PDB file of C-alpha atoms and ligand atoms in Angstrom:
ATOM      1  CA  MET M 284     130.836  79.239  87.168  1.00  0.00           C
ATOM      2  CA  LYS M 285     134.887  79.114  86.086  1.00  0.00           C
ATOM      3  CA  ARG M 286     136.677  81.091  88.210  1.00  0.00           C
ATOM      4  CA  VAL M 287     139.817  82.363  86.648  1.00  0.00           C
ATOM      5  CA  ILE M 288     142.516  84.862  88.341  1.00  0.00           C
ATOM      6  CA  THR M 289     145.776  86.704  87.206  1.00  0.00           C
ATOM      7  CA  TYR M 290     148.457  89.037  88.556  1.00  0.00           C
ATOM      8  CA  GLY M 291     150.610  91.864  87.904  1.00  0.00           C
ATOM      9  CA  THR M 292     151.391  95.403  88.221  1.00  0.00           C
ATOM     10  CA  PHE M 293     149.613  96.540  84.695  1.00  0.00           C
ATOM     11  CA  ASP M 294     151.133  99.877  84.703  1.00  0.00           C
ATOM     12  CA  LEU M 295     150.925 102.374  81.356  1.00  0.00           C
ATOM     13  CA  LEU M 296     147.951  99.626  80.356  1.00  0.00           C
ATOM     14  CA  HIS M 297     149.340  98.347  76.850  1.00  0.00           C
ATOM     15  CA  TYR M 298     147.741  95.834  74.313  1.00  0.00           C
ATOM     16  CA  GLY M 299     149.761  93.101  76.122  1.00  0.00           C
ATOM     17  CA  HIS M 300     147.687  93.626  78.819  1.00  0.00           C
ATOM     18  CA  ILE M 301     144.894  93.360  77.249  1.00  0.00           C
ATOM     19  CA  ASN M 302     145.664  90.117  74.736  1.00  0.00           C
ATOM     20  CA  LEU M 303     146.311  88.714  78.537  1.00  0.00           C
ATOM     21  CA  LEU M 304     143.335  89.804  79.929  1.00  0.00           C
ATOM     22  CA  ARG M 305     141.366  88.637  76.932  1.00  0.00           C
ATOM     23  CA  ARG M 306     142.666  85.227  76.773  1.00  0.00           C
ATOM     24  CA  ALA M 307     142.656  84.597  80.793  1.00  0.00           C
ATOM     25  CA  LYS M 308     138.640  85.396  80.441  1.00  0.00           C
ATOM     26  CA  GLN M 309     138.550  82.902  77.700  1.00  0.00           C
ATOM     27  CA  LEU M 310     139.413  80.537  79.910  1.00  0.00           C
ATOM     28  CA  GLY M 311     136.236  81.311  82.162  1.00  0.00           C
ATOM     29  CA  ASP M 312     133.677  82.735  83.161  1.00  0.00           C
ATOM     30  CA  TYR M 313     134.596  85.151  85.759  1.00  0.00           C
ATOM     31  CA  LEU M 314     138.024  86.653  85.886  1.00  0.00           C
ATOM     32  CA  ILE M 315     139.670  88.235  89.223  1.00  0.00           C
ATOM     33  CA  VAL M 316     142.717  90.538  88.399  1.00  0.00           C
ATOM     34  CA  VAL M 317     145.169  91.024  91.207  1.00  0.00           C
ATOM     35  CA  VAL M 318     146.965  94.419  90.926  1.00  0.00           C
ATOM     36  CA  SER M 319     150.232  95.202  92.590  1.00  0.00           C
ATOM     37  CA  SER M 320     149.923  98.014  95.357  1.00  0.00           C
ATOM     38  CA  ASP M 321     152.539 101.209  95.107  1.00  0.00           C
ATOM     39  CA  GLU M 322     154.634  99.697  98.301  1.00  0.00           C
ATOM     40  CA  PHE M 323     154.446  96.272  97.049  1.00  0.00           C
ATOM     41  CA  ASN M 324     155.815  97.250  93.738  1.00  0.00           C
ATOM     42  CA  TRP M 325     158.763  98.997  95.039  1.00  0.00           C
ATOM     43  CA  ASN M 326     159.614  96.947  98.003  1.00  0.00           C
ATOM     44  CA  GLU M 327     159.147  93.777  96.116  1.00  0.00           C
ATOM     45  CA  LYS M 328     159.595  94.282  92.273  1.00  0.00           C
ATOM     46  CA  HIS M 329     161.545  97.410  92.801  1.00  0.00           C
ATOM     47  CA  LYS M 330     159.335  99.332  90.009  1.00  0.00           C
ATOM     48  CA  LYS M 331     158.252 102.685  90.035  1.00  0.00           C
ATOM     49  CA  CYS M 332     154.862 103.035  88.504  1.00  0.00           C
ATOM     50  CA  TYR M 333     154.026 105.365  86.460  1.00  0.00           C
ATOM     51  CA  PHE M 334     150.225 105.670  87.575  1.00  0.00           C
ATOM     52  CA  THR M 335     149.290 104.619  91.541  1.00  0.00           C
ATOM     53  CA  TYR M 336     147.742 101.806  92.582  1.00  0.00           C
ATOM     54  CA  GLU M 337     143.808 103.184  92.350  1.00  0.00           C
ATOM     55  CA  GLN M 338     144.631 104.650  89.093  1.00  0.00           C
ATOM     56  CA  ARG M 339     146.172 101.123  87.327  1.00  0.00           C
ATOM     57  CA  LYS M 340     143.097  99.656  89.388  1.00  0.00           C
ATOM     58  CA  ALA M 341     140.542 102.100  87.536  1.00  0.00           C
ATOM     59  CA  LEU M 342     141.957 101.353  83.959  1.00  0.00           C
ATOM     60  CA  VAL M 343     141.879  97.553  84.512  1.00  0.00           C
ATOM     61  CA  GLU M 344     138.329  97.571  86.129  1.00  0.00           C
ATOM     62  CA  ALA M 345     137.142  99.335  82.510  1.00  0.00           C
ATOM     63  CA  VAL M 346     138.610  96.366  80.477  1.00  0.00           C
ATOM     64  CA  ARG M 347     135.363  94.396  79.490  1.00  0.00           C
ATOM     65  CA  TYR M 348     136.892  91.124  80.526  1.00  0.00           C
ATOM     66  CA  VAL M 349     137.967  92.008  84.215  1.00  0.00           C
ATOM     67  CA  ASP M 350     134.998  91.325  86.875  1.00  0.00           C
ATOM     68  CA  LEU M 351     136.594  92.340  89.956  1.00  0.00           C
ATOM     69  CA  VAL M 352     140.366  94.023  90.773  1.00  0.00           C
ATOM     70  CA  ILE M 353     142.045  93.259  94.316  1.00  0.00           C
ATOM     71  CA  PRO M 354     145.366  94.702  95.474  1.00  0.00           C
ATOM     72  CA  GLU M 355     148.492  92.276  95.335  1.00  0.00           C
ATOM     73  CA  THR M 356     150.145  93.217  98.522  1.00  0.00           C
ATOM     74  CA  SER M 357     152.557  90.014  99.117  1.00  0.00           C
ATOM     75  CA  TRP M 358     154.466  87.176  97.271  1.00  0.00           C
ATOM     76  CA  ASP M 359     152.892  84.877  99.649  1.00  0.00           C
ATOM     77  CA  GLN M 360     149.183  85.930  99.112  1.00  0.00           C
ATOM     78  CA  LYS M 361     148.183  83.515  96.005  1.00  0.00           C
ATOM     79  CA  ARG M 362     147.992  80.465  98.276  1.00  0.00           C
ATOM     80  CA  SER M 363     145.421  81.750 100.495  1.00  0.00           C
ATOM     81  CA  ASP M 364     143.483  83.698  97.119  1.00  0.00           C
ATOM     82  CA  MET M 365     143.133  80.354  95.536  1.00  0.00           C
ATOM     83  CA  HIS M 366     140.579  79.425  98.096  1.00  0.00           C
ATOM     84  CA  GLU M 367     139.285  82.576  99.211  1.00  0.00           C
ATOM     85  CA  TYR M 368     138.092  83.198  95.640  1.00  0.00           C
ATOM     86  CA  HIS M 369     137.425  79.713  94.690  1.00  0.00           C
ATOM     87  CA  ILE M 370     139.337  80.042  92.479  1.00  0.00           C
ATOM     88  CA  ASP M 371     139.628  77.498  89.275  1.00  0.00           C
ATOM     89  CA  THR M 372     142.343  78.675  86.956  1.00  0.00           C
ATOM     90  CA  PHE M 373     145.508  80.972  88.057  1.00  0.00           C
ATOM     91  CA  VAL M 374     146.731  82.509  84.330  1.00  0.00           C
ATOM     92  CA  MET M 375     150.162  84.006  84.136  1.00  0.00           C
ATOM     93  CA  GLY M 376     152.211  85.060  81.452  1.00  0.00           C
ATOM     94  CA  ASP M 377     155.005  82.611  80.131  1.00  0.00           C
ATOM     95  CA  ASP M 378     157.607  85.058  81.619  1.00  0.00           C
ATOM     96  CA  TRP M 379     156.801  83.484  84.638  1.00  0.00           C
ATOM     97  CA  ILE M 380     156.567  80.181  83.541  1.00  0.00           C
ATOM     98  CA  GLY M 381     156.893  77.108  86.385  1.00  0.00           C
ATOM     99  CA  LYS M 382     156.889  79.663  88.989  1.00  0.00           C
ATOM    100  CA  PHE M 383     153.802  79.273  90.357  1.00  0.00           C
ATOM    101  CA  ASP M 384     153.192  75.376  89.427  1.00  0.00           C
ATOM    102  CA  PHE M 385     153.011  75.078  93.314  1.00  0.00           C
ATOM    103  CA  LEU M 386     149.380  76.591  93.092  1.00  0.00           C
ATOM    104  CA  GLU M 387     148.564  73.149  92.087  1.00  0.00           C
ATOM    105  CA  ASP M 388     148.476  71.621  95.188  1.00  0.00           C
ATOM    106  CA  GLU M 389     145.691  74.187  95.979  1.00  0.00           C
ATOM    107  CA  GLY M 390     143.810  72.412  93.312  1.00  0.00           C
ATOM    108  CA  VAL M 391     143.727  74.792  90.888  1.00  0.00           C
ATOM    109  CA  GLU M 392     144.952  74.912  87.523  1.00  0.00           C
ATOM    110  CA  VAL M 393     148.110  76.528  86.421  1.00  0.00           C
ATOM    111  CA  VAL M 394     148.179  78.120  82.985  1.00  0.00           C
ATOM    112  CA  TYR M 395     151.254  80.282  81.496  1.00  0.00           C
ATOM    113  CA  LEU M 396     150.017  82.050  77.863  1.00  0.00           C
ATOM    114  CA  PRO M 397     152.749  83.278  75.756  1.00  0.00           C
ATOM    115  CA  ARG M 398     153.951  87.017  76.090  1.00  0.00           C
ATOM    116  CA  THR M 399     152.665  89.307  73.487  1.00  0.00           C
ATOM    117  CA  PRO M 400     156.136  90.501  71.817  1.00  0.00           C
ATOM    118  CA  GLU M 401     157.779  93.845  71.644  1.00  0.00           C
ATOM    119  CA  ILE M 402     155.542  95.886  74.027  1.00  0.00           C
ATOM    120  CA  SER M 403     156.344  96.328  77.960  1.00  0.00           C
ATOM    121  CA  SER M 404     155.772  99.431  80.294  1.00  0.00           C
ATOM    122  CA  SER M 405     159.724 100.012  80.641  1.00  0.00           C
ATOM    123  CA  GLN M 406     159.856  99.709  76.381  1.00  0.00           C
ATOM    124  CA  ILE M 407     156.752 102.656  76.692  1.00  0.00           C
ATOM    125  CA  LYS M 408     159.080 104.610  78.915  1.00  0.00           C
ATOM    126  CA  GLU M 409     162.230 103.914  77.083  1.00  0.00           C
ATOM    127  CA  ASP M 410     161.153 105.360  73.786  1.00  0.00           C
ATOM    128  CA  LEU M 411     158.969 108.341  75.074  1.00  0.00           C
ATOM    129  CA  ASN M 412     162.424 109.120  76.738  1.00  0.00           C
ATOM    130  CA  MET M 413     164.190 109.040  73.668  1.00  0.00           C
ATOM    131  CA  GLN M 414     161.899 110.924  71.639  1.00  0.00           C
ATOM    132  CA  ASN M 415     162.220 113.728  74.234  1.00  0.00           C
ATOM    133  CA  LYS M 416     166.030 113.823  73.822  1.00  0.00           C
TER     134      LYS M 416
HETATM  135  N1  C2G K  53     152.348  90.316  79.958  1.00  0.00           N
HETATM  136  C1  C2G K  53     151.729  90.051  78.805  1.00  0.00           C
HETATM  137  N2  C2G K  53     152.524  90.530  77.069  1.00  0.00           N
HETATM  138  C2  C2G K  53     153.440  91.695  77.436  1.00  0.00           C
HETATM  139  C3  C2G K  53     153.610  92.217  78.932  1.00  0.00           C
HETATM  140  C4  C2G K  53     152.867  91.645  79.939  1.00  0.00           C
HETATM  141  O1  C2G K  53     151.756  88.681  78.220  1.00  0.00           O
HETATM  142  N3  C2G K  53     153.876  92.454  76.295  1.00  0.00           N
HETATM  143  C5  C2G K  53     151.916  90.093  80.988  1.00  0.00           C
HETATM  144  C6  C2G K  53     152.860  89.596  81.729  1.00  0.00           C
HETATM  145  O2  C2G K  53     153.421  88.027  81.597  1.00  0.00           O
HETATM  146  C7  C2G K  53     151.761  89.170  83.470  1.00  0.00           C
HETATM  147  C8  C2G K  53     150.845  90.520  83.051  1.00  0.00           C
HETATM  148  O3  C2G K  53     150.397  90.905  81.547  1.00  0.00           O
HETATM  149  O4  C2G K  53     150.973  88.109  83.209  1.00  0.00           O
HETATM  150  C9  C2G K  53     150.918  92.010  83.551  1.00  0.00           C
HETATM  151  O5  C2G K  53     152.368  92.045  83.946  1.00  0.00           O
HETATM  152  P1  C2G K  53     152.764  92.776  84.703  1.00  0.00           P
HETATM  153  O6  C2G K  53     152.162  93.976  84.674  1.00  0.00           O
HETATM  154  O7  C2G K  53     154.311  93.220  83.943  1.00  0.00           O
HETATM  155  O8  C2G K  53     152.761  92.012  85.642  1.00  0.00           O
HETATM  156  P2  C2G K  53     154.233  91.423  86.524  1.00  0.00           P
HETATM  157  O9  C2G K  53     155.580  92.560  86.789  1.00  0.00           O
HETATM  158  O10 C2G K  53     154.846  90.377  85.557  1.00  0.00           O
HETATM  159  O11 C2G K  53     153.631  91.179  88.166  1.00  0.00           O
HETATM  160  O12 C2G K  53     152.711  88.121  91.345  1.00  0.00           O
HETATM  161  C10 C2G K  53     153.455  88.429  90.161  1.00  0.00           C
HETATM  162  C11 C2G K  53     153.426  89.638  89.556  1.00  0.00           C
HETATM  163  O13 C2G K  53     152.721  90.671  90.343  1.00  0.00           O
HETATM  164  C12 C2G K  53     153.416  89.820  87.832  1.00  0.00           C
END
């Protein structure tokens, strides 16, 4: 059983996220999604999420490609996650290209997939703000 993992905030879940999750699942048989906690988002990514971690977790869990959702609480958990969850392939959108190549040292394949253009959680917020003006 080939095990794939990916990380993200997944706020305001949209078709760009779904495109990523579908392609990640196509790389294996079991997909683990590590969703950033509220504290991690605020302290480390300076992102204020619209949905809480629990709400974002429930949305991602509802996606047919996803087999398990766990919390991301630190930038440093990736190395141990690869071993704890017996990961074969690590996947991220190519806005992160090169940033996680070090995980190859842990014996995993590192794959960067093209992002879906034009859509992002921040773009959605911006567009909604404009409409309310
Ligand atoms: N994504 C995508 N296309 C978009 C938007 C996002 O392919 N239009 C991908 C991103 O490249 C990422 C995943 O969807 O692989 C989740 O995106 P975010 O929720 O923005 O996650 P991010 O803030 O990049 O957090 O430790 C890694 C971080 O947790 C990644």
